[in-house]
mmCIF file of C-alpha atoms and ligand atoms in Angstrom:
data_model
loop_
_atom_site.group_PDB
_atom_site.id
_atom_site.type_symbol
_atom_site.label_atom_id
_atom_site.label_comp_id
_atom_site.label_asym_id
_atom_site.label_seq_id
_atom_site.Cartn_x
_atom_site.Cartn_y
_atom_site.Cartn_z
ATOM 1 C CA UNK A 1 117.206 113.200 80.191
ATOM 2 C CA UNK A 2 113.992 115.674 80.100
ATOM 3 C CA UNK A 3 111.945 113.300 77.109
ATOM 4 C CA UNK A 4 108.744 112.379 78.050
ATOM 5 C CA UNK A 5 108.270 108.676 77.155
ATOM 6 C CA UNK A 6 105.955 105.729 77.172
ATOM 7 C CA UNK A 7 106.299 102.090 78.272
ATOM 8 C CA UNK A 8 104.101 99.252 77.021
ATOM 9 C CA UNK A 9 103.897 96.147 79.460
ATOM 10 C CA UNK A 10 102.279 93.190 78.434
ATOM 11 C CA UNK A 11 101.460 90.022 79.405
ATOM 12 C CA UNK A 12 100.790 86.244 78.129
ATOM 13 C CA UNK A 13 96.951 86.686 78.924
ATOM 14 C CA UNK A 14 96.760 89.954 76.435
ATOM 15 C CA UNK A 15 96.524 92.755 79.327
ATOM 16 C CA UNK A 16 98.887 96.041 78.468
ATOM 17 C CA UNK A 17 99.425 98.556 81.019
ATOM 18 C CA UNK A 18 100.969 101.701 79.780
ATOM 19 C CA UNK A 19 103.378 104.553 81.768
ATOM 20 C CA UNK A 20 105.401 107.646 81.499
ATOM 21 C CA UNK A 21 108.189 108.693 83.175
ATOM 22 C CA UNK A 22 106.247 112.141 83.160
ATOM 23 C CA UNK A 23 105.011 111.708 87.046
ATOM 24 C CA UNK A 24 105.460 107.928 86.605
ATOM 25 C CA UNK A 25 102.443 108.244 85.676
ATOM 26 C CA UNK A 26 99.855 105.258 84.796
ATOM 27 C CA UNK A 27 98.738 106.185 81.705
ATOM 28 C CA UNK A 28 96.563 103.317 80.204
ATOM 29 C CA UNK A 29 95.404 99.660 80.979
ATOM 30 C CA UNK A 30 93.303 97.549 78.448
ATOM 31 C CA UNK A 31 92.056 93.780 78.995
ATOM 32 C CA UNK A 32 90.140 91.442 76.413
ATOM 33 C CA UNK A 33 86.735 91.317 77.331
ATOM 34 C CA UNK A 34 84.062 89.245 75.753
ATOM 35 C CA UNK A 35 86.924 89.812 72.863
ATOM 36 C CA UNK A 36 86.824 93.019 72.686
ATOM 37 C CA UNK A 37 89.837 95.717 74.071
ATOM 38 C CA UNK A 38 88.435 97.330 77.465
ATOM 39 C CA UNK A 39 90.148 100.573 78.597
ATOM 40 C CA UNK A 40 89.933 100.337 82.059
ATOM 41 C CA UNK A 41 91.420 103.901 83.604
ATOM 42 C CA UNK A 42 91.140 107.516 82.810
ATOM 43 C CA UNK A 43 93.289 109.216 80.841
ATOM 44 C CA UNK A 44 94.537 112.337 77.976
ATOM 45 C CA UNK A 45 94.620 111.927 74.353
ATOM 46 C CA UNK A 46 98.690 113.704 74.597
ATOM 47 C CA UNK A 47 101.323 115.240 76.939
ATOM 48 C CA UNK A 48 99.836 118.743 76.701
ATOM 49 C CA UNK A 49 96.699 117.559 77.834
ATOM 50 C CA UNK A 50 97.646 115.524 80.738
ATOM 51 C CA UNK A 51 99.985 118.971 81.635
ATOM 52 C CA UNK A 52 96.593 120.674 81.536
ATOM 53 C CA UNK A 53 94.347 118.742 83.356
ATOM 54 C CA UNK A 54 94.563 119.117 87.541
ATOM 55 C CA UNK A 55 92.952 115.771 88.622
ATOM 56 C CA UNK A 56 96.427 114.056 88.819
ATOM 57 C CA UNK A 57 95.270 111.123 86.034
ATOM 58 C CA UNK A 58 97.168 107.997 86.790
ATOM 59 C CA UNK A 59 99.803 110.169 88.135
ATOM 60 C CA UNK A 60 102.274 109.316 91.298
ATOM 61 C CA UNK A 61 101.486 111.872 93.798
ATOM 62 C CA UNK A 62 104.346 113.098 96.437
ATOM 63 C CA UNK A 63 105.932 113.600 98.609
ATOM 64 C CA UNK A 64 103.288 113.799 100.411
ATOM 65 C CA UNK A 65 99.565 112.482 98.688
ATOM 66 C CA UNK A 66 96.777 114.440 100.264
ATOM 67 C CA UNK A 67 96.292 117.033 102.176
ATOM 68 C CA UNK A 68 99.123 119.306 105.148
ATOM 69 C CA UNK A 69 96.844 121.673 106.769
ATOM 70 C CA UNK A 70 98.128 125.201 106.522
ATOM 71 C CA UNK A 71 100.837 123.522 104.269
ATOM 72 C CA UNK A 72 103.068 123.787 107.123
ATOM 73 C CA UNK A 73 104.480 121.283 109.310
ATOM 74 C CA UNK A 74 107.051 120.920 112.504
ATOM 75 C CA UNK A 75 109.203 118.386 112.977
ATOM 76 C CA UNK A 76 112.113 118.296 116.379
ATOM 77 C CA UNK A 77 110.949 121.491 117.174
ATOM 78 C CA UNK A 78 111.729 122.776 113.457
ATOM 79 C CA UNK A 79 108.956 124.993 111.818
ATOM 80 C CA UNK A 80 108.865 124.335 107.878
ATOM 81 C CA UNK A 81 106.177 126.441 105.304
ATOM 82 C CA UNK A 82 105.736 124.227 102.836
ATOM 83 C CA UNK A 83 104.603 125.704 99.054
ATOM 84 C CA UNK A 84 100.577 125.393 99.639
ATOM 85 C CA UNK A 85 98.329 124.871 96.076
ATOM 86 C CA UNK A 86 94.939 124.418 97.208
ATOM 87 C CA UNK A 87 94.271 127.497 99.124
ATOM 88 C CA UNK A 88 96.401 127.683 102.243
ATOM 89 C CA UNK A 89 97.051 124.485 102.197
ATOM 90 C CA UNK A 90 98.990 121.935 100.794
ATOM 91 C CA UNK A 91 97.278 119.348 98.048
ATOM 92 C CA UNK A 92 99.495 116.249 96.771
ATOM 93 C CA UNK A 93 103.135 117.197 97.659
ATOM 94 C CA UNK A 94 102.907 121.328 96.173
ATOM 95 C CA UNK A 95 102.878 123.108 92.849
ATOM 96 C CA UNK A 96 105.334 120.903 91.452
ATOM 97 C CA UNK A 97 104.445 117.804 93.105
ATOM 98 C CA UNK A 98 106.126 114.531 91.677
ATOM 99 C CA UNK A 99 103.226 114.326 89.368
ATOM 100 C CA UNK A 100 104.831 117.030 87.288
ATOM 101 C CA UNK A 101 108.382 115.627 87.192
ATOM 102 C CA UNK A 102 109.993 113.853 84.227
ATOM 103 C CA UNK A 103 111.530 110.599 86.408
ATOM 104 C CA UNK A 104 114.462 108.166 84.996
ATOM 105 C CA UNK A 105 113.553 105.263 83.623
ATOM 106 C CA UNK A 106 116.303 103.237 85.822
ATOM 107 C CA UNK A 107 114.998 99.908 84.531
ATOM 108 C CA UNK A 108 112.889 98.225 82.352
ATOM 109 C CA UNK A 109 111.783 94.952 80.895
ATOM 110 C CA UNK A 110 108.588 92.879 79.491
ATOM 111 C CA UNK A 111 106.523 93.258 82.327
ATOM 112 C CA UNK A 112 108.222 95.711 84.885
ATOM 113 C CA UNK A 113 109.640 99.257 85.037
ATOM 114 C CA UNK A 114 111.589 100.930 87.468
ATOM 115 C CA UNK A 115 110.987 105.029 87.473
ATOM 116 C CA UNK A 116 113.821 107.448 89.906
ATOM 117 C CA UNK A 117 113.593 110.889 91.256
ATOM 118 C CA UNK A 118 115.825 112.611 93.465
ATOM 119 C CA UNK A 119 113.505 115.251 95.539
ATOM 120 C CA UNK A 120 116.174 118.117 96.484
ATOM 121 C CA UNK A 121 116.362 119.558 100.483
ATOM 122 C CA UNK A 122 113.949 122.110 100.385
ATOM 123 C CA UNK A 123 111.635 120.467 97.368
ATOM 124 C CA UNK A 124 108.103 122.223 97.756
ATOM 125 C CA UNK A 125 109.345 123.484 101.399
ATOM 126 C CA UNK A 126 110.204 119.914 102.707
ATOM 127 C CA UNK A 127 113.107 118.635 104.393
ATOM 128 C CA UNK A 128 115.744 116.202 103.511
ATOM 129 C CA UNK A 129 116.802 115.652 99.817
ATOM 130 C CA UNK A 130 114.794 112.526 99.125
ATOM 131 C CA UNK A 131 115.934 109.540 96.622
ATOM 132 C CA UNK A 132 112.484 107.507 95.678
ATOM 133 C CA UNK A 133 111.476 104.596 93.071
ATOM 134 C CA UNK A 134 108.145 103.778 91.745
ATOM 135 C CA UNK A 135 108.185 100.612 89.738
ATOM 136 C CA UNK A 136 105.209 98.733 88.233
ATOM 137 C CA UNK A 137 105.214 94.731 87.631
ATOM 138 C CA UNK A 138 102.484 93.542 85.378
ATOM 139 C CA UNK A 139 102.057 89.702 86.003
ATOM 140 C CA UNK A 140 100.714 87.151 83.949
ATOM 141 C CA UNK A 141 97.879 86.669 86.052
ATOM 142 C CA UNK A 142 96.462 89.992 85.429
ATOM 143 C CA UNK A 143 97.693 91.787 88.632
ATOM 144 C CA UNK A 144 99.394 95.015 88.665
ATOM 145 C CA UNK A 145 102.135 96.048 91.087
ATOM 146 C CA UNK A 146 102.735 99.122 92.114
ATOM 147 C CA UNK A 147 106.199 99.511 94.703
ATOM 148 C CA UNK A 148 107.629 102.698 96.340
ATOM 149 C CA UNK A 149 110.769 102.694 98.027
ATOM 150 C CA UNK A 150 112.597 105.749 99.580
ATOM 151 C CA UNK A 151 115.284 107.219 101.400
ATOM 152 C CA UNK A 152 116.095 110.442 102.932
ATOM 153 C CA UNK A 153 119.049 112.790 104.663
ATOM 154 C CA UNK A 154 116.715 114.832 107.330
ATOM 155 C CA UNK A 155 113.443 113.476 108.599
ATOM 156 C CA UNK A 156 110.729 114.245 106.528
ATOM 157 C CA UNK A 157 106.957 113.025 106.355
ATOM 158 C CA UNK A 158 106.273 110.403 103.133
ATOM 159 C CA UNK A 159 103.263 108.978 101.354
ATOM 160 C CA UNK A 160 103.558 107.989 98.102
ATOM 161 C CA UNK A 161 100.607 106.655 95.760
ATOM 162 C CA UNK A 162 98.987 106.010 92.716
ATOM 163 C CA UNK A 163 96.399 108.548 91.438
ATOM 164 C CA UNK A 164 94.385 106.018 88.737
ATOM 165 C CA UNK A 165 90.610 106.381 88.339
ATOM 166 C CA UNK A 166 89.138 103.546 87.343
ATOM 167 C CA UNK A 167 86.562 102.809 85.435
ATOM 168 C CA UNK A 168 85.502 99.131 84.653
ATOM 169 C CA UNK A 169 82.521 99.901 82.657
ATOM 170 C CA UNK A 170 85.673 101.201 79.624
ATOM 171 C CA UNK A 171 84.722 104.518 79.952
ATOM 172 C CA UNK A 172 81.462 104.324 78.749
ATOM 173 C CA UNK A 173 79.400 105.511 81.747
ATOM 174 C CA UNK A 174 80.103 107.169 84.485
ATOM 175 C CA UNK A 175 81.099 105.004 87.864
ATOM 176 C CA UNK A 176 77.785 105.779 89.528
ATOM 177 C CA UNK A 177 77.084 101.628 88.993
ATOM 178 C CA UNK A 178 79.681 100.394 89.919
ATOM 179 C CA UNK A 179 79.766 98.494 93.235
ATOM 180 C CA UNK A 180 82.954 99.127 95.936
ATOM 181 C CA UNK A 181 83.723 97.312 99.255
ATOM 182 C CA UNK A 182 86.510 98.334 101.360
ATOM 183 C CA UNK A 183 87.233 96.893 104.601
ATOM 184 C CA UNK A 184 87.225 99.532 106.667
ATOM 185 C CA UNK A 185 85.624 100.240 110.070
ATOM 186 C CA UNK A 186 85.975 103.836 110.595
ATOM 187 C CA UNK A 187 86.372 106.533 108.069
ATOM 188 C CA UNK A 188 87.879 110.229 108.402
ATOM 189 C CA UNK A 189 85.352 113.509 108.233
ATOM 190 C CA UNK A 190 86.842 116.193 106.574
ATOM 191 C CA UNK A 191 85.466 119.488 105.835
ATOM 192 C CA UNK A 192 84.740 121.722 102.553
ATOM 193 C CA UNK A 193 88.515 121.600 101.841
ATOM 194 C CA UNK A 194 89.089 117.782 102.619
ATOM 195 C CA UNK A 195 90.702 118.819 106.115
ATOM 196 C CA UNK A 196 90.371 116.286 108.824
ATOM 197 C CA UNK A 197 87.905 118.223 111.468
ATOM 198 C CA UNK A 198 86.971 115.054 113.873
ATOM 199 C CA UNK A 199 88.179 112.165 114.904
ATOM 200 C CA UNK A 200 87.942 109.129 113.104
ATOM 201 C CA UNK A 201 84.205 107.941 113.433
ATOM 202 C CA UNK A 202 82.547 104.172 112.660
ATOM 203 C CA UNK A 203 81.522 103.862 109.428
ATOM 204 C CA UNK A 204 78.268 103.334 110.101
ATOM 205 C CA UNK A 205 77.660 107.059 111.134
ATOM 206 C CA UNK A 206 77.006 108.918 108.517
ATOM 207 C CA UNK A 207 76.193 106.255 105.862
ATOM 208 C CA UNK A 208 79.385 105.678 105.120
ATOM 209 C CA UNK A 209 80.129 102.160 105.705
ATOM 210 C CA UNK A 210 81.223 99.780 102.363
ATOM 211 C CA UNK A 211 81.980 96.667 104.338
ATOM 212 C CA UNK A 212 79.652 95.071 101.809
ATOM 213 C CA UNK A 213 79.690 95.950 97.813
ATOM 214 C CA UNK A 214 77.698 98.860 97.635
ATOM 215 C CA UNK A 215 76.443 100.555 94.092
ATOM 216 C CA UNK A 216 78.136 104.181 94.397
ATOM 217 C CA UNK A 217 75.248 105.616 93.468
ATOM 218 C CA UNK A 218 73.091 104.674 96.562
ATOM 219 C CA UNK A 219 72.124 107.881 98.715
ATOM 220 C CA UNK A 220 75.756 109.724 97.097
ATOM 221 C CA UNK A 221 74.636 113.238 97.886
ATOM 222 C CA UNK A 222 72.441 112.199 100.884
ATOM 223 C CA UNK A 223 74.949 111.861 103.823
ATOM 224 C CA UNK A 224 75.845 115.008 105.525
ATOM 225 C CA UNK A 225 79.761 113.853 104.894
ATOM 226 C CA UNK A 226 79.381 113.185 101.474
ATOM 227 C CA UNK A 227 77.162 115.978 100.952
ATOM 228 C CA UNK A 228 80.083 118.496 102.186
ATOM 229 C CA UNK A 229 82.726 116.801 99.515
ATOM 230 C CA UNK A 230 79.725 116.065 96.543
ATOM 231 C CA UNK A 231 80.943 112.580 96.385
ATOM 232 C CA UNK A 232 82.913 110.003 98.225
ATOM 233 C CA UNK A 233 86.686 112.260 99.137
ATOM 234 C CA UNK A 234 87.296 110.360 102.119
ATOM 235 C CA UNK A 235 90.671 108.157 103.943
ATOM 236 C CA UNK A 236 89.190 105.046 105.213
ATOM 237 C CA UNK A 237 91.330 103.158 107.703
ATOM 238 C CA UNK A 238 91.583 99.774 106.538
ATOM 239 C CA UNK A 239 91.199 96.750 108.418
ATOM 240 C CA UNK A 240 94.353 95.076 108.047
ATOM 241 C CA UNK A 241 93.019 91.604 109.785
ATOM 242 C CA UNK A 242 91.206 91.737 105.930
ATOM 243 C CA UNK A 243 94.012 90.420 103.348
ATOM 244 C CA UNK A 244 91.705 92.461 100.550
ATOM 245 C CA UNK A 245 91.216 96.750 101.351
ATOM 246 C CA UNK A 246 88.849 96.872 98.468
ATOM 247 C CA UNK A 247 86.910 95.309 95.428
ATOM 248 C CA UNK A 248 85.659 97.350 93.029
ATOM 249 C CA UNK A 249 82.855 95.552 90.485
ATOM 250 C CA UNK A 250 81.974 97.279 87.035
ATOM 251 C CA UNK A 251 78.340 98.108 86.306
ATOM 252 C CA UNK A 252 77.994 95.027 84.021
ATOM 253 C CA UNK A 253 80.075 92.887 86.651
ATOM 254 C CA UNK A 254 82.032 91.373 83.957
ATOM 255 C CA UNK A 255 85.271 93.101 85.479
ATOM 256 C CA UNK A 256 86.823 93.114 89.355
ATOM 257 C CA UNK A 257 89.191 94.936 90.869
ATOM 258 C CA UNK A 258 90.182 93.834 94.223
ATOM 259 C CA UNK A 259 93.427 96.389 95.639
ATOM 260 C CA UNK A 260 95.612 95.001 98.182
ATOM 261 C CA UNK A 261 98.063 97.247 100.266
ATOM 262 C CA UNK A 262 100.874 97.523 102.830
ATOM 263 C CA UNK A 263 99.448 101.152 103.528
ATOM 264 C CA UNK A 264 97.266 102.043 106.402
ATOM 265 C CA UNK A 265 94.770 103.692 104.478
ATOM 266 C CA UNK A 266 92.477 104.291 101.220
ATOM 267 C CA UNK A 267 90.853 107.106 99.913
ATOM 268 C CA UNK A 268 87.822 107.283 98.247
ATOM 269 C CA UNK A 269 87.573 109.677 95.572
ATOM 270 C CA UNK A 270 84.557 109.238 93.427
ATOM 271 C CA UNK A 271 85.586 112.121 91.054
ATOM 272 C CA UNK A 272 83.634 115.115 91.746
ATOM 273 C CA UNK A 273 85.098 117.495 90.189
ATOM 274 C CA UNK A 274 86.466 115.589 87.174
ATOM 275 C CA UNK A 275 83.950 117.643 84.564
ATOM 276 C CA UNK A 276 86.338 119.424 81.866
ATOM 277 C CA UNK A 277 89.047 117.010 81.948
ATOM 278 C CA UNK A 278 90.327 116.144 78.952
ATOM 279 C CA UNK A 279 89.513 113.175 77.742
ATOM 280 C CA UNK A 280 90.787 110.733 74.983
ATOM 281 C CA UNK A 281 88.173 110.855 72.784
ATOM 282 C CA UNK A 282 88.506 114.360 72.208
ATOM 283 C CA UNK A 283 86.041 115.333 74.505
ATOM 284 C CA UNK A 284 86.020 115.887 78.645
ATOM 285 C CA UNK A 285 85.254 113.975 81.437
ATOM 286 C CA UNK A 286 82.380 114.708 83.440
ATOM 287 C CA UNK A 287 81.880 114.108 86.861
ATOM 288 C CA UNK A 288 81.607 111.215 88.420
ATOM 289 C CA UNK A 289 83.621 109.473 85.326
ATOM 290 C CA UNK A 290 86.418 107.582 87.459
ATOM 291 C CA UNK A 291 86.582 106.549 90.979
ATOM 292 C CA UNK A 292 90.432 106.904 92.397
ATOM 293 C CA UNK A 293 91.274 104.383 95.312
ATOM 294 C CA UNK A 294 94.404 105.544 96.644
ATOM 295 C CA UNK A 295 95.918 103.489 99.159
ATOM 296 C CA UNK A 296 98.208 105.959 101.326
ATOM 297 C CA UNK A 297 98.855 107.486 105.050
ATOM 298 C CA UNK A 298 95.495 109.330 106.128
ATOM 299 C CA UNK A 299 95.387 112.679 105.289
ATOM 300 C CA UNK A 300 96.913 115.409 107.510
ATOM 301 C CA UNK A 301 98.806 112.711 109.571
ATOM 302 C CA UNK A 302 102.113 114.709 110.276
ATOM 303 C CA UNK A 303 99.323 117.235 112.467
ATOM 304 C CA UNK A 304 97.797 113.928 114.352
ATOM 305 C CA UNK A 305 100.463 111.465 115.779
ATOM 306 C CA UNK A 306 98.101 109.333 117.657
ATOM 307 C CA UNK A 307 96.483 108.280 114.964
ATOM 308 C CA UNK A 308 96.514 104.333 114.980
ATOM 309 C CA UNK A 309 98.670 104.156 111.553
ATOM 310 C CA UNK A 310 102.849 103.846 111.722
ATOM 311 C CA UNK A 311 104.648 107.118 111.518
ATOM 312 C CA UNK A 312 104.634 109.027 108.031
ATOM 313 C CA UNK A 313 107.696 110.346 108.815
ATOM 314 C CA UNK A 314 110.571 108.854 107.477
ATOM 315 C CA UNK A 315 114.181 108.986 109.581
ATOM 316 C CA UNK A 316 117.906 109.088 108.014
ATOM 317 C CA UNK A 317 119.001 105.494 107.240
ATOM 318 C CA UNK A 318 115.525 103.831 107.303
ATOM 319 C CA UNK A 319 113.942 102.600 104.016
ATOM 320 C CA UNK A 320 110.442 103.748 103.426
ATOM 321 C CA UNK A 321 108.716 100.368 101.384
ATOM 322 C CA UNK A 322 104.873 100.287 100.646
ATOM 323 C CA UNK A 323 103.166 98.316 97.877
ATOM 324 C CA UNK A 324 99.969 98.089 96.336
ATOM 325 C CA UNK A 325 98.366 95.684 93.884
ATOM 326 C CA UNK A 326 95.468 95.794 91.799
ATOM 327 C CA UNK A 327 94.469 92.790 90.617
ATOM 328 C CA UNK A 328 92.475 92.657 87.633
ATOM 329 C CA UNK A 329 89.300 89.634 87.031
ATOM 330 C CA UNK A 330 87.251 88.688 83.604
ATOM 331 C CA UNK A 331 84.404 86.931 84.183
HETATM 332 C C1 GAL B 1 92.069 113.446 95.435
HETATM 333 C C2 GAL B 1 91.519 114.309 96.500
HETATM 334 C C3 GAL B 1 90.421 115.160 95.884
HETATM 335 C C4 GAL B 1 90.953 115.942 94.706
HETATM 336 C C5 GAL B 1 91.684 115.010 93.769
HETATM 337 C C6 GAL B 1 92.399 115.740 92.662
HETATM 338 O O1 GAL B 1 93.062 112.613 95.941
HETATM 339 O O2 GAL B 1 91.024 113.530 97.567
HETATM 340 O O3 GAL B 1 89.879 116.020 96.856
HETATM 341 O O4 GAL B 1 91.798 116.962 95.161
HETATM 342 O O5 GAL B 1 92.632 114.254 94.431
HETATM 343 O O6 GAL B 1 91.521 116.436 91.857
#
């Protein structure tokens, strides 16, 4: 069935999370603060508008989030040219990414739903015709789930996530005051195209450590790495001895986020290039109006192997499983 649809979840403390099987995508999530109805993610007033906008809004990105250098890759000696859509290379799985797919709604219920796509052999250039699930659990204390599960017929590389930008403050500033810790010790440079061009580096070259809640704002466009991306765009590689990657604070610190993960990685997106967005209001975003924490495999990772992460490639009769969970505090 090609309808787009939306699903409501609620639960017993008055949070709603809303989703589409367009892209699986996370469309809305409001919690009672100070009694009043807080929007707490980005997002379009319709359908045409989220078709529009290219900032993958709440949106699950695949097959593989990020960037493929060259959008090409080689796996047991096999050279595959994958479909590249940010330059030469390749952005968030291709063109039609599973973003832009209508998924089936394989289950649903009060406060879960199951989305399924079946990626064909040769989807956006990659291998293997791949069977995935996205389902989201909202639970009644106030977290939300987020699990991927997939399997494949040729080996292929996977990374699955959630494309949400947050914003605690209910859209009514930017994120600029918002505070963000992630526990990470070494980040990922990348250059004017988000392309790993070093190794991984310590976060504290550079400026770019957030072991301790940091405003966003502080020195942004200072640091030579953020200066090349106009914003935090970078893959931090968590430290997984820490049971929390990240807590994000709103500017009024009434509302916490704290995101816990199976995957290696996060990246940091602080929304640069958000401006002319559409928003709900009838208006656009600008920049800067979300910040997207996207737990995932670092960037590029089918071109670096040694990279201290497990393999993003998936094998024939293995089950690819990752989680995230972003649970939600009132204070
Ligand atoms: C992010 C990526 C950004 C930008 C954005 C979509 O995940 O890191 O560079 O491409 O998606 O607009």
């Amino acid at each position: 069935m090609s309808v787009k649809q939306i699903i409501t979840l609620k639960n017993s403390q008055g949070m709603k999370i809303k989703l589409s099987n367009w892209g699986a995508t996370w469309l809305s999530c409001t919690m009672q603060v100070e009694g009043k109805n807080r929007e707490l993610i980005l997002g379009c007033q319709s359908f045409e508008q989220y078709e529009q906008q290219d900032a993958y809004l709440g949106a699950t990105v695949g097959r593989y989030a990020n960037r493929i250098a060259n959008a090409e890759i080689d796996i047991a000696g096999k050279h595959y040219q994958l479909i590249a859509n940010q330059g030469v290379n390749q952005l968030h799985g291709g063109k039609s990414g599973f973003d832009k797919k209508i998924w089936k709604i394989e289950s649903q219920s009060e406060q879960q739903v199951t989305f399924g796509l079946i990626s064909p052999d040769g989807d956006q250039g990659f291998p293997g015709e791949l069977k995935v699930t996205a389902s989201y659990t909202l639970t009644d204390d106030n977290q939300v789930i987020v699990e991927y599960n997939a399997s494949t017929t040729k080996c292929t590389p996977v990374n699955l996530t959630n494309h949400a930008y947050f914003n605690l403050d209910g859209e009514t500033n930017d994120i600029l005051a918002h505070s963000l810790k992630v526990n990470a010790n070494y980040y990922l440079p990348v250059d004017a195209n988000g392309i790993p061009c070093n190794d991984l580096l310590d976060v504290t070259q550079d400026d770019m450590d957030l072991r301790q809640l940091r405003v966003l704002s502080d020195n942004l466009l200072t640091s030579p790495a953020r200066k090349i991306t106009g914003g935090y765009d970078h893959a931090y590689l968590l430290d997984k001895s820490k049971p929390v990657a990240a807590q994000l604070v709103s500017s009024d610190k009434k509302v916490t986020m704290d995101v816990t993960t199976s995957y290696p990685a996060l990246q940091v997106y602080t929304g640069n290039f958000l401006a002319n967005t559409p928003n709900r209001h009838n208006g656009k975003y600008a920049n800067f109006a979300g910040v997207a924490l996207e737990a995932q495999f670092l960037p590029d990772s089918p071109h670096h192997l040694t990279w201290p992460q497990p393999s993003c490639f998936l094998e024939p009769g293995q089950t690819y499983h990752h989680q995230i969970t972003y649970q939600f505090f009132i204070s």
